[in-house]
Short mmCIF file of N, CA and C and ligand atoms in Angstrom, two decimals:
data_model
loop_
_atom_site.label_atom_id
_atom_site.label_comp_id
_atom_site.label_asym_id
_atom_site.label_seq_id
_atom_site.Cartn_x
_atom_site.Cartn_y
_atom_site.Cartn_z
N MET A 1 40.21 72.98 153.30
CA MET A 1 39.19 73.58 154.16
C MET A 1 39.87 74.20 155.39
N GLY A 2 39.65 75.48 155.61
CA GLY A 2 40.34 76.17 156.70
C GLY A 2 39.70 75.92 158.05
N ASP A 3 40.54 76.02 159.11
CA ASP A 3 40.04 75.85 160.48
C ASP A 3 39.06 76.94 160.87
N ASP A 4 39.16 78.09 160.18
CA ASP A 4 38.30 79.21 160.53
C ASP A 4 37.00 79.23 159.73
N LEU A 5 36.77 78.18 158.93
CA LEU A 5 35.53 78.12 158.16
C LEU A 5 34.34 78.17 159.11
N TRP A 6 33.42 79.07 158.87
CA TRP A 6 32.35 79.26 159.86
C TRP A 6 31.45 78.04 159.99
N TYR A 7 31.38 77.22 158.91
CA TYR A 7 30.51 76.03 158.98
C TYR A 7 31.34 74.75 159.06
N LYS A 8 32.50 74.85 159.70
CA LYS A 8 33.39 73.68 159.74
C LYS A 8 32.77 72.48 160.45
N GLU A 9 31.80 72.73 161.33
CA GLU A 9 31.11 71.61 162.00
C GLU A 9 29.95 71.07 161.16
N GLY A 10 29.78 71.62 159.97
CA GLY A 10 28.69 71.19 159.09
C GLY A 10 27.46 72.08 159.24
N LEU A 11 26.48 71.82 158.42
CA LEU A 11 25.24 72.62 158.44
C LEU A 11 24.04 71.68 158.42
N ARG A 12 23.03 72.06 159.14
CA ARG A 12 21.83 71.23 159.17
C ARG A 12 20.82 71.70 158.12
N PHE A 13 20.21 70.73 157.48
CA PHE A 13 19.12 71.03 156.55
C PHE A 13 18.25 69.80 156.38
N GLY A 14 16.96 70.04 156.43
CA GLY A 14 15.99 68.99 156.13
C GLY A 14 14.76 69.66 155.53
N CYS A 15 14.50 69.36 154.27
CA CYS A 15 13.38 70.02 153.58
C CYS A 15 12.05 69.63 154.23
N LEU A 16 11.25 70.62 154.53
CA LEU A 16 9.93 70.39 155.14
C LEU A 16 8.83 70.35 154.09
N ARG A 17 9.24 70.48 152.82
CA ARG A 17 8.28 70.44 151.71
C ARG A 17 7.17 71.48 151.86
N CYS A 18 7.55 72.64 152.35
CA CYS A 18 6.56 73.71 152.50
C CYS A 18 6.27 74.41 151.18
N GLY A 19 7.16 74.23 150.20
CA GLY A 19 6.97 74.87 148.90
C GLY A 19 7.39 76.33 148.86
N GLY A 20 7.91 76.81 149.97
CA GLY A 20 8.25 78.23 150.04
C GLY A 20 9.28 78.69 149.02
N CYS A 21 10.19 77.79 148.63
CA CYS A 21 11.22 78.21 147.69
C CYS A 21 10.74 78.11 146.25
N CYS A 22 9.57 77.56 146.03
CA CYS A 22 9.06 77.36 144.67
C CYS A 22 7.88 78.27 144.36
N SER A 23 7.46 79.05 145.32
CA SER A 23 6.19 79.77 145.14
C SER A 23 6.20 81.14 145.79
N GLY A 24 5.36 81.98 145.23
CA GLY A 24 5.04 83.24 145.90
C GLY A 24 5.99 84.40 145.69
N PHE A 25 7.09 84.17 144.97
CA PHE A 25 7.98 85.31 144.71
C PHE A 25 8.66 85.10 143.36
N SER A 26 9.07 86.19 142.78
CA SER A 26 9.71 86.14 141.48
C SER A 26 11.18 85.79 141.65
N GLY A 27 11.68 84.91 140.81
CA GLY A 27 13.09 84.53 140.91
C GLY A 27 13.56 83.80 139.68
N THR A 28 14.85 83.54 139.65
CA THR A 28 15.44 82.81 138.53
C THR A 28 15.59 81.35 138.91
N VAL A 29 15.05 80.47 138.09
CA VAL A 29 15.29 79.03 138.26
C VAL A 29 16.09 78.61 137.03
N ARG A 30 17.39 78.61 137.22
CA ARG A 30 18.29 78.41 136.10
C ARG A 30 18.20 76.98 135.57
N VAL A 31 18.14 76.84 134.24
CA VAL A 31 18.12 75.51 133.62
C VAL A 31 19.17 75.43 132.53
N THR A 32 19.89 74.32 132.52
CA THR A 32 20.88 74.08 131.47
C THR A 32 20.21 73.42 130.27
N ASP A 33 20.95 73.33 129.18
CA ASP A 33 20.41 72.66 127.99
C ASP A 33 20.03 71.21 128.31
N ASP A 34 20.89 70.52 129.06
CA ASP A 34 20.59 69.12 129.41
C ASP A 34 19.32 69.01 130.24
N GLU A 35 19.16 69.95 131.18
CA GLU A 35 17.97 69.92 132.04
C GLU A 35 16.72 70.24 131.23
N ILE A 36 16.84 71.16 130.30
CA ILE A 36 15.71 71.48 129.42
C ILE A 36 15.32 70.24 128.62
N GLY A 37 16.32 69.54 128.10
CA GLY A 37 16.05 68.32 127.33
C GLY A 37 15.33 67.28 128.17
N ALA A 38 15.78 67.13 129.41
CA ALA A 38 15.19 66.10 130.28
C ALA A 38 13.73 66.43 130.61
N ILE A 39 13.45 67.69 130.92
CA ILE A 39 12.07 68.04 131.29
C ILE A 39 11.17 68.00 130.05
N ALA A 40 11.70 68.42 128.91
CA ALA A 40 10.91 68.37 127.67
C ALA A 40 10.53 66.92 127.36
N ARG A 41 11.48 66.01 127.52
CA ARG A 41 11.18 64.58 127.27
C ARG A 41 10.12 64.09 128.26
N ARG A 42 10.26 64.50 129.47
CA ARG A 42 9.29 64.08 130.49
C ARG A 42 7.88 64.52 130.12
N LEU A 43 7.77 65.72 129.53
CA LEU A 43 6.47 66.26 129.17
C LEU A 43 6.04 65.87 127.76
N ASN A 44 6.89 65.06 127.11
CA ASN A 44 6.62 64.64 125.73
C ASN A 44 6.44 65.84 124.80
N LEU A 45 7.30 66.81 124.97
CA LEU A 45 7.24 68.01 124.14
C LEU A 45 8.52 68.14 123.32
N PRO A 46 8.41 68.62 122.07
CA PRO A 46 9.63 68.95 121.34
C PRO A 46 10.37 70.04 122.13
N GLU A 47 11.70 69.96 122.12
CA GLU A 47 12.48 70.89 122.95
C GLU A 47 12.18 72.35 122.62
N ALA A 48 12.01 72.66 121.32
CA ALA A 48 11.76 74.05 120.94
C ALA A 48 10.44 74.54 121.54
N GLU A 49 9.46 73.67 121.54
CA GLU A 49 8.16 74.04 122.11
C GLU A 49 8.28 74.24 123.63
N PHE A 50 9.04 73.35 124.24
CA PHE A 50 9.24 73.49 125.68
C PHE A 50 9.91 74.83 126.00
N ARG A 51 10.96 75.13 125.22
CA ARG A 51 11.67 76.40 125.48
C ARG A 51 10.72 77.59 125.33
N ASN A 52 9.90 77.55 124.31
CA ASN A 52 8.96 78.67 124.09
C ASN A 52 7.94 78.79 125.21
N SER A 53 7.49 77.66 125.70
CA SER A 53 6.38 77.68 126.66
C SER A 53 6.83 77.82 128.11
N TYR A 54 8.01 77.28 128.44
CA TYR A 54 8.37 77.16 129.85
C TYR A 54 9.67 77.83 130.26
N THR A 55 10.36 78.46 129.34
CA THR A 55 11.62 79.10 129.73
C THR A 55 11.66 80.55 129.23
N ARG A 56 12.57 81.29 129.83
CA ARG A 56 12.79 82.68 129.41
C ARG A 56 14.27 82.99 129.60
N SER A 57 14.75 83.92 128.79
CA SER A 57 16.14 84.36 128.93
C SER A 57 16.18 85.44 129.99
N VAL A 58 17.16 85.34 130.89
CA VAL A 58 17.29 86.37 131.92
C VAL A 58 18.60 87.13 131.77
N GLY A 59 19.21 87.03 130.59
CA GLY A 59 20.42 87.77 130.31
C GLY A 59 21.68 86.98 130.65
N GLY A 60 22.77 87.38 130.04
CA GLY A 60 24.05 86.73 130.30
C GLY A 60 24.07 85.28 129.88
N GLY A 61 23.22 84.91 128.95
CA GLY A 61 23.19 83.53 128.49
C GLY A 61 22.46 82.59 129.44
N VAL A 62 21.85 83.15 130.48
CA VAL A 62 21.16 82.32 131.46
C VAL A 62 19.70 82.13 131.05
N ILE A 63 19.26 80.89 131.12
CA ILE A 63 17.86 80.55 130.84
C ILE A 63 17.20 80.14 132.14
N SER A 64 16.02 80.67 132.38
CA SER A 64 15.26 80.35 133.60
C SER A 64 13.94 79.71 133.22
N LEU A 65 13.41 78.90 134.13
CA LEU A 65 12.02 78.48 134.00
C LEU A 65 11.13 79.71 134.15
N THR A 66 9.97 79.66 133.59
CA THR A 66 9.03 80.78 133.73
C THR A 66 8.24 80.65 135.03
N GLU A 67 7.40 81.64 135.26
CA GLU A 67 6.57 81.66 136.47
C GLU A 67 5.10 81.77 136.08
N LYS A 68 4.27 81.37 136.99
CA LYS A 68 2.84 81.61 136.81
C LYS A 68 2.54 83.08 137.16
N GLU A 69 1.30 83.48 136.92
CA GLU A 69 0.94 84.87 137.21
C GLU A 69 1.14 85.23 138.68
N ASN A 70 0.93 84.22 139.55
CA ASN A 70 1.09 84.48 140.99
C ASN A 70 2.54 84.37 141.46
N LYS A 71 3.46 84.23 140.49
CA LYS A 71 4.92 84.15 140.75
C LYS A 71 5.38 82.78 141.19
N ASP A 72 4.49 81.80 141.31
CA ASP A 72 4.94 80.43 141.57
C ASP A 72 5.74 79.93 140.37
N CYS A 73 6.70 79.05 140.64
CA CYS A 73 7.38 78.38 139.52
C CYS A 73 6.34 77.68 138.65
N VAL A 74 6.59 77.70 137.36
CA VAL A 74 5.62 77.12 136.43
C VAL A 74 5.37 75.63 136.71
N PHE A 75 6.29 74.97 137.40
CA PHE A 75 6.11 73.55 137.69
C PHE A 75 5.71 73.27 139.14
N PHE A 76 5.32 74.32 139.85
CA PHE A 76 4.88 74.11 141.23
C PHE A 76 3.36 73.95 141.28
N ASP A 77 2.95 72.94 142.03
CA ASP A 77 1.52 72.72 142.26
C ASP A 77 1.32 72.71 143.78
N LYS A 78 0.36 73.45 144.25
CA LYS A 78 0.23 73.61 145.71
C LYS A 78 -0.11 72.29 146.40
N ASP A 79 -0.71 71.35 145.71
CA ASP A 79 -1.02 70.06 146.32
C ASP A 79 0.11 69.04 146.12
N GLU A 80 0.66 69.01 144.92
CA GLU A 80 1.69 68.02 144.59
C GLU A 80 3.12 68.47 144.88
N GLY A 81 3.33 69.76 144.97
CA GLY A 81 4.70 70.27 145.07
C GLY A 81 5.31 70.37 143.68
N CYS A 82 6.57 69.99 143.56
CA CYS A 82 7.24 70.07 142.26
C CYS A 82 6.74 68.94 141.35
N THR A 83 6.19 69.30 140.21
CA THR A 83 5.62 68.29 139.32
C THR A 83 6.66 67.68 138.38
N VAL A 84 7.89 68.17 138.47
CA VAL A 84 8.97 67.57 137.66
C VAL A 84 10.11 67.14 138.59
N TYR A 85 9.74 66.73 139.80
CA TYR A 85 10.72 66.58 140.90
C TYR A 85 11.97 65.80 140.51
N THR A 86 11.82 64.65 139.90
CA THR A 86 13.02 63.84 139.63
C THR A 86 13.87 64.43 138.50
N ASP A 87 13.32 65.38 137.78
CA ASP A 87 14.09 66.07 136.72
C ASP A 87 14.29 67.54 137.06
N ARG A 88 14.11 67.92 138.32
CA ARG A 88 14.25 69.33 138.67
C ARG A 88 15.68 69.80 138.43
N PRO A 89 15.83 71.09 138.10
CA PRO A 89 17.17 71.61 137.81
C PRO A 89 18.14 71.51 138.99
N ARG A 90 19.41 71.53 138.66
CA ARG A 90 20.43 71.42 139.69
C ARG A 90 20.28 72.51 140.76
N GLN A 91 19.92 73.70 140.33
CA GLN A 91 19.72 74.80 141.28
C GLN A 91 18.75 74.40 142.39
N CYS A 92 17.73 73.64 142.03
CA CYS A 92 16.73 73.23 143.02
C CYS A 92 17.28 72.11 143.90
N ARG A 93 18.13 71.26 143.33
CA ARG A 93 18.68 70.13 144.09
C ARG A 93 19.70 70.57 145.12
N THR A 94 20.42 71.63 144.82
CA THR A 94 21.55 72.00 145.67
C THR A 94 21.18 72.98 146.77
N TRP A 95 20.00 73.59 146.68
CA TRP A 95 19.56 74.47 147.78
C TRP A 95 19.55 73.70 149.09
N PRO A 96 20.01 74.25 150.21
CA PRO A 96 20.44 75.64 150.40
C PRO A 96 21.94 75.83 150.37
N PHE A 97 22.67 74.82 149.85
CA PHE A 97 24.13 74.91 149.91
C PHE A 97 24.69 75.64 148.70
N TRP A 98 24.09 76.79 148.42
CA TRP A 98 24.58 77.65 147.35
C TRP A 98 25.73 78.50 147.88
N ARG A 99 26.65 78.80 146.97
CA ARG A 99 27.78 79.65 147.35
C ARG A 99 27.27 80.94 148.00
N SER A 100 26.21 81.50 147.43
CA SER A 100 25.70 82.78 147.95
C SER A 100 25.15 82.63 149.37
N ASN A 101 24.75 81.44 149.76
CA ASN A 101 24.22 81.24 151.12
C ASN A 101 25.31 80.94 152.12
N ILE A 102 26.38 80.27 151.68
CA ILE A 102 27.39 79.85 152.67
C ILE A 102 28.54 80.83 152.77
N ASP A 103 28.45 81.92 152.02
CA ASP A 103 29.49 82.94 152.06
C ASP A 103 29.74 83.45 153.48
N SER A 104 28.69 83.55 154.28
CA SER A 104 28.83 84.07 155.64
C SER A 104 27.65 83.58 156.47
N PRO A 105 27.80 83.58 157.80
CA PRO A 105 26.67 83.20 158.66
C PRO A 105 25.48 84.11 158.43
N GLU A 106 25.76 85.37 158.14
CA GLU A 106 24.66 86.33 157.91
C GLU A 106 23.86 85.95 156.68
N ARG A 107 24.58 85.56 155.62
CA ARG A 107 23.87 85.17 154.39
C ARG A 107 23.05 83.90 154.64
N TRP A 108 23.64 82.98 155.40
CA TRP A 108 22.93 81.73 155.72
C TRP A 108 21.66 82.05 156.51
N GLN A 109 21.77 82.93 157.48
CA GLN A 109 20.60 83.28 158.30
C GLN A 109 19.54 83.99 157.46
N ARG A 110 19.99 84.78 156.49
CA ARG A 110 19.03 85.44 155.61
C ARG A 110 18.23 84.40 154.83
N GLY A 111 18.94 83.38 154.34
CA GLY A 111 18.26 82.30 153.62
C GLY A 111 17.30 81.56 154.53
N ALA A 112 17.75 81.32 155.77
CA ALA A 112 16.92 80.58 156.73
C ALA A 112 15.64 81.34 157.07
N GLY A 113 15.67 82.64 156.87
CA GLY A 113 14.49 83.45 157.13
C GLY A 113 13.33 83.12 156.21
N ARG A 114 13.65 82.54 155.06
CA ARG A 114 12.57 82.17 154.13
C ARG A 114 12.51 80.66 153.90
N CYS A 115 13.46 79.92 154.42
CA CYS A 115 13.44 78.46 154.26
C CYS A 115 13.47 77.81 155.64
N PRO A 116 12.33 77.31 156.12
CA PRO A 116 12.25 76.75 157.48
C PRO A 116 13.02 75.45 157.66
N GLY A 117 13.55 74.86 156.57
CA GLY A 117 14.31 73.62 156.69
C GLY A 117 15.77 73.86 157.03
N MET A 118 16.22 75.09 156.87
CA MET A 118 17.63 75.38 157.17
C MET A 118 17.84 75.45 158.68
N ASP A 119 18.98 74.89 159.11
CA ASP A 119 19.31 74.76 160.54
C ASP A 119 18.49 73.70 161.24
N LYS A 120 17.81 72.88 160.46
CA LYS A 120 17.05 71.76 161.04
C LYS A 120 17.40 70.48 160.28
N GLY A 121 17.01 69.35 160.82
CA GLY A 121 17.20 68.11 160.09
C GLY A 121 18.63 67.59 160.12
N MET A 122 18.98 66.89 159.07
CA MET A 122 20.25 66.17 159.01
C MET A 122 21.45 67.11 158.99
N LEU A 123 22.51 66.70 159.66
CA LEU A 123 23.75 67.46 159.62
C LEU A 123 24.54 67.06 158.37
N HIS A 124 24.89 68.05 157.58
CA HIS A 124 25.67 67.82 156.36
C HIS A 124 27.09 68.31 156.61
N SER A 125 28.06 67.48 156.29
CA SER A 125 29.44 67.82 156.60
C SER A 125 29.91 69.04 155.81
N ALA A 126 30.91 69.70 156.35
CA ALA A 126 31.48 70.87 155.68
C ALA A 126 32.01 70.48 154.30
N ASP A 127 32.58 69.29 154.19
CA ASP A 127 33.09 68.84 152.88
C ASP A 127 31.95 68.73 151.87
N LEU A 128 30.85 68.16 152.30
CA LEU A 128 29.72 68.02 151.37
C LEU A 128 29.14 69.38 151.00
N VAL A 129 29.03 70.26 152.00
CA VAL A 129 28.52 71.61 151.74
C VAL A 129 29.41 72.31 150.71
N GLU A 130 30.71 72.19 150.92
CA GLU A 130 31.67 72.85 150.03
C GLU A 130 31.57 72.28 148.62
N GLU A 131 31.53 70.97 148.54
CA GLU A 131 31.47 70.31 147.23
C GLU A 131 30.19 70.71 146.49
N THR A 132 29.09 70.74 147.21
CA THR A 132 27.81 71.11 146.59
C THR A 132 27.83 72.54 146.08
N SER A 133 28.40 73.43 146.89
CA SER A 133 28.38 74.86 146.54
C SER A 133 29.26 75.17 145.34
N GLU A 134 30.24 74.28 145.09
CA GLU A 134 31.15 74.54 143.97
C GLU A 134 30.45 74.41 142.63
N ASN A 135 29.38 73.65 142.59
CA ASN A 135 28.61 73.52 141.36
C ASN A 135 27.14 73.54 141.76
N ASP A 136 26.69 74.72 142.20
CA ASP A 136 25.35 74.80 142.78
C ASP A 136 24.26 75.01 141.73
N GLY A 137 24.68 75.31 140.50
CA GLY A 137 23.68 75.47 139.43
C GLY A 137 22.87 76.73 139.53
N SER A 138 23.15 77.54 140.55
CA SER A 138 22.33 78.74 140.73
C SER A 138 22.93 79.92 140.01
N SER A 139 22.14 80.95 139.90
CA SER A 139 22.66 82.19 139.33
C SER A 139 22.93 83.20 140.43
N GLY A 140 23.07 82.68 141.63
CA GLY A 140 23.54 83.55 142.71
C GLY A 140 22.59 83.74 143.86
N SER A 141 21.35 84.04 143.58
CA SER A 141 20.44 84.41 144.66
C SER A 141 19.09 83.77 144.44
N ILE A 142 18.38 83.56 145.53
CA ILE A 142 17.05 82.95 145.43
C ILE A 142 16.05 83.92 144.83
N SER A 143 16.30 85.18 144.88
CA SER A 143 15.35 86.11 144.26
C SER A 143 16.07 87.33 143.73
S1 SF4 B 201 11.57 76.59 151.52
FE1 SF4 B 201 13.05 75.13 152.38
S2 SF4 B 201 11.82 73.71 153.61
FE2 SF4 B 201 10.42 74.78 152.21
S3 SF4 B 201 10.29 73.44 150.39
FE3 SF4 B 201 11.92 74.94 150.01
S4 SF4 B 201 13.80 73.89 150.66
FE4 SF4 B 201 12.08 72.79 151.58
S1 SF4 B 202 11.47 73.17 139.21
FE1 SF4 B 202 10.41 72.23 140.93
S2 SF4 B 202 11.82 72.39 142.68
FE2 SF4 B 202 12.51 73.85 141.11
S3 SF4 B 202 11.53 75.82 141.64
FE3 SF4 B 202 10.20 74.76 140.17
S4 SF4 B 202 8.72 73.64 141.41
FE4 SF4 B 202 10.45 74.19 142.75
#
């Protein structure tokens, strides 16, 4: 870790559970085969049926969860939040410490413009931020 790392003092984040990252805009919620298996089991669905009903290919071998007509994630409920929370994909767990967000202070601030939990809450060390971003599960961008 270099001395000139812009987030060498760590980054603050505390989710406010506003649902902003799960609703209201179109985006990719990347899911791996293992994650698909876990959510399918949770819903008591055969994996093939789950794939047909809840996932879509977004190219390059990437599979995403689908969206509702209003662009909310298919598993977002405005009262409950994420209805598959303990089995949510890695991409959802690692936000906001995605490589695409920590690339520069400008990118981080852009993310903070839509996520009110960024720059607030618990301080996360630069080592943890770096480690998380190395396997962020994302396909690059929130939208
Ligand atoms: S937008 Fe940020 S604060 Fe709101 S639910 Fe998502 S991660 Fe939490
Ligand atoms: S799976 Fe859950 S945490 Fe991830 S985008 Fe959908 S509702 Fe949000």
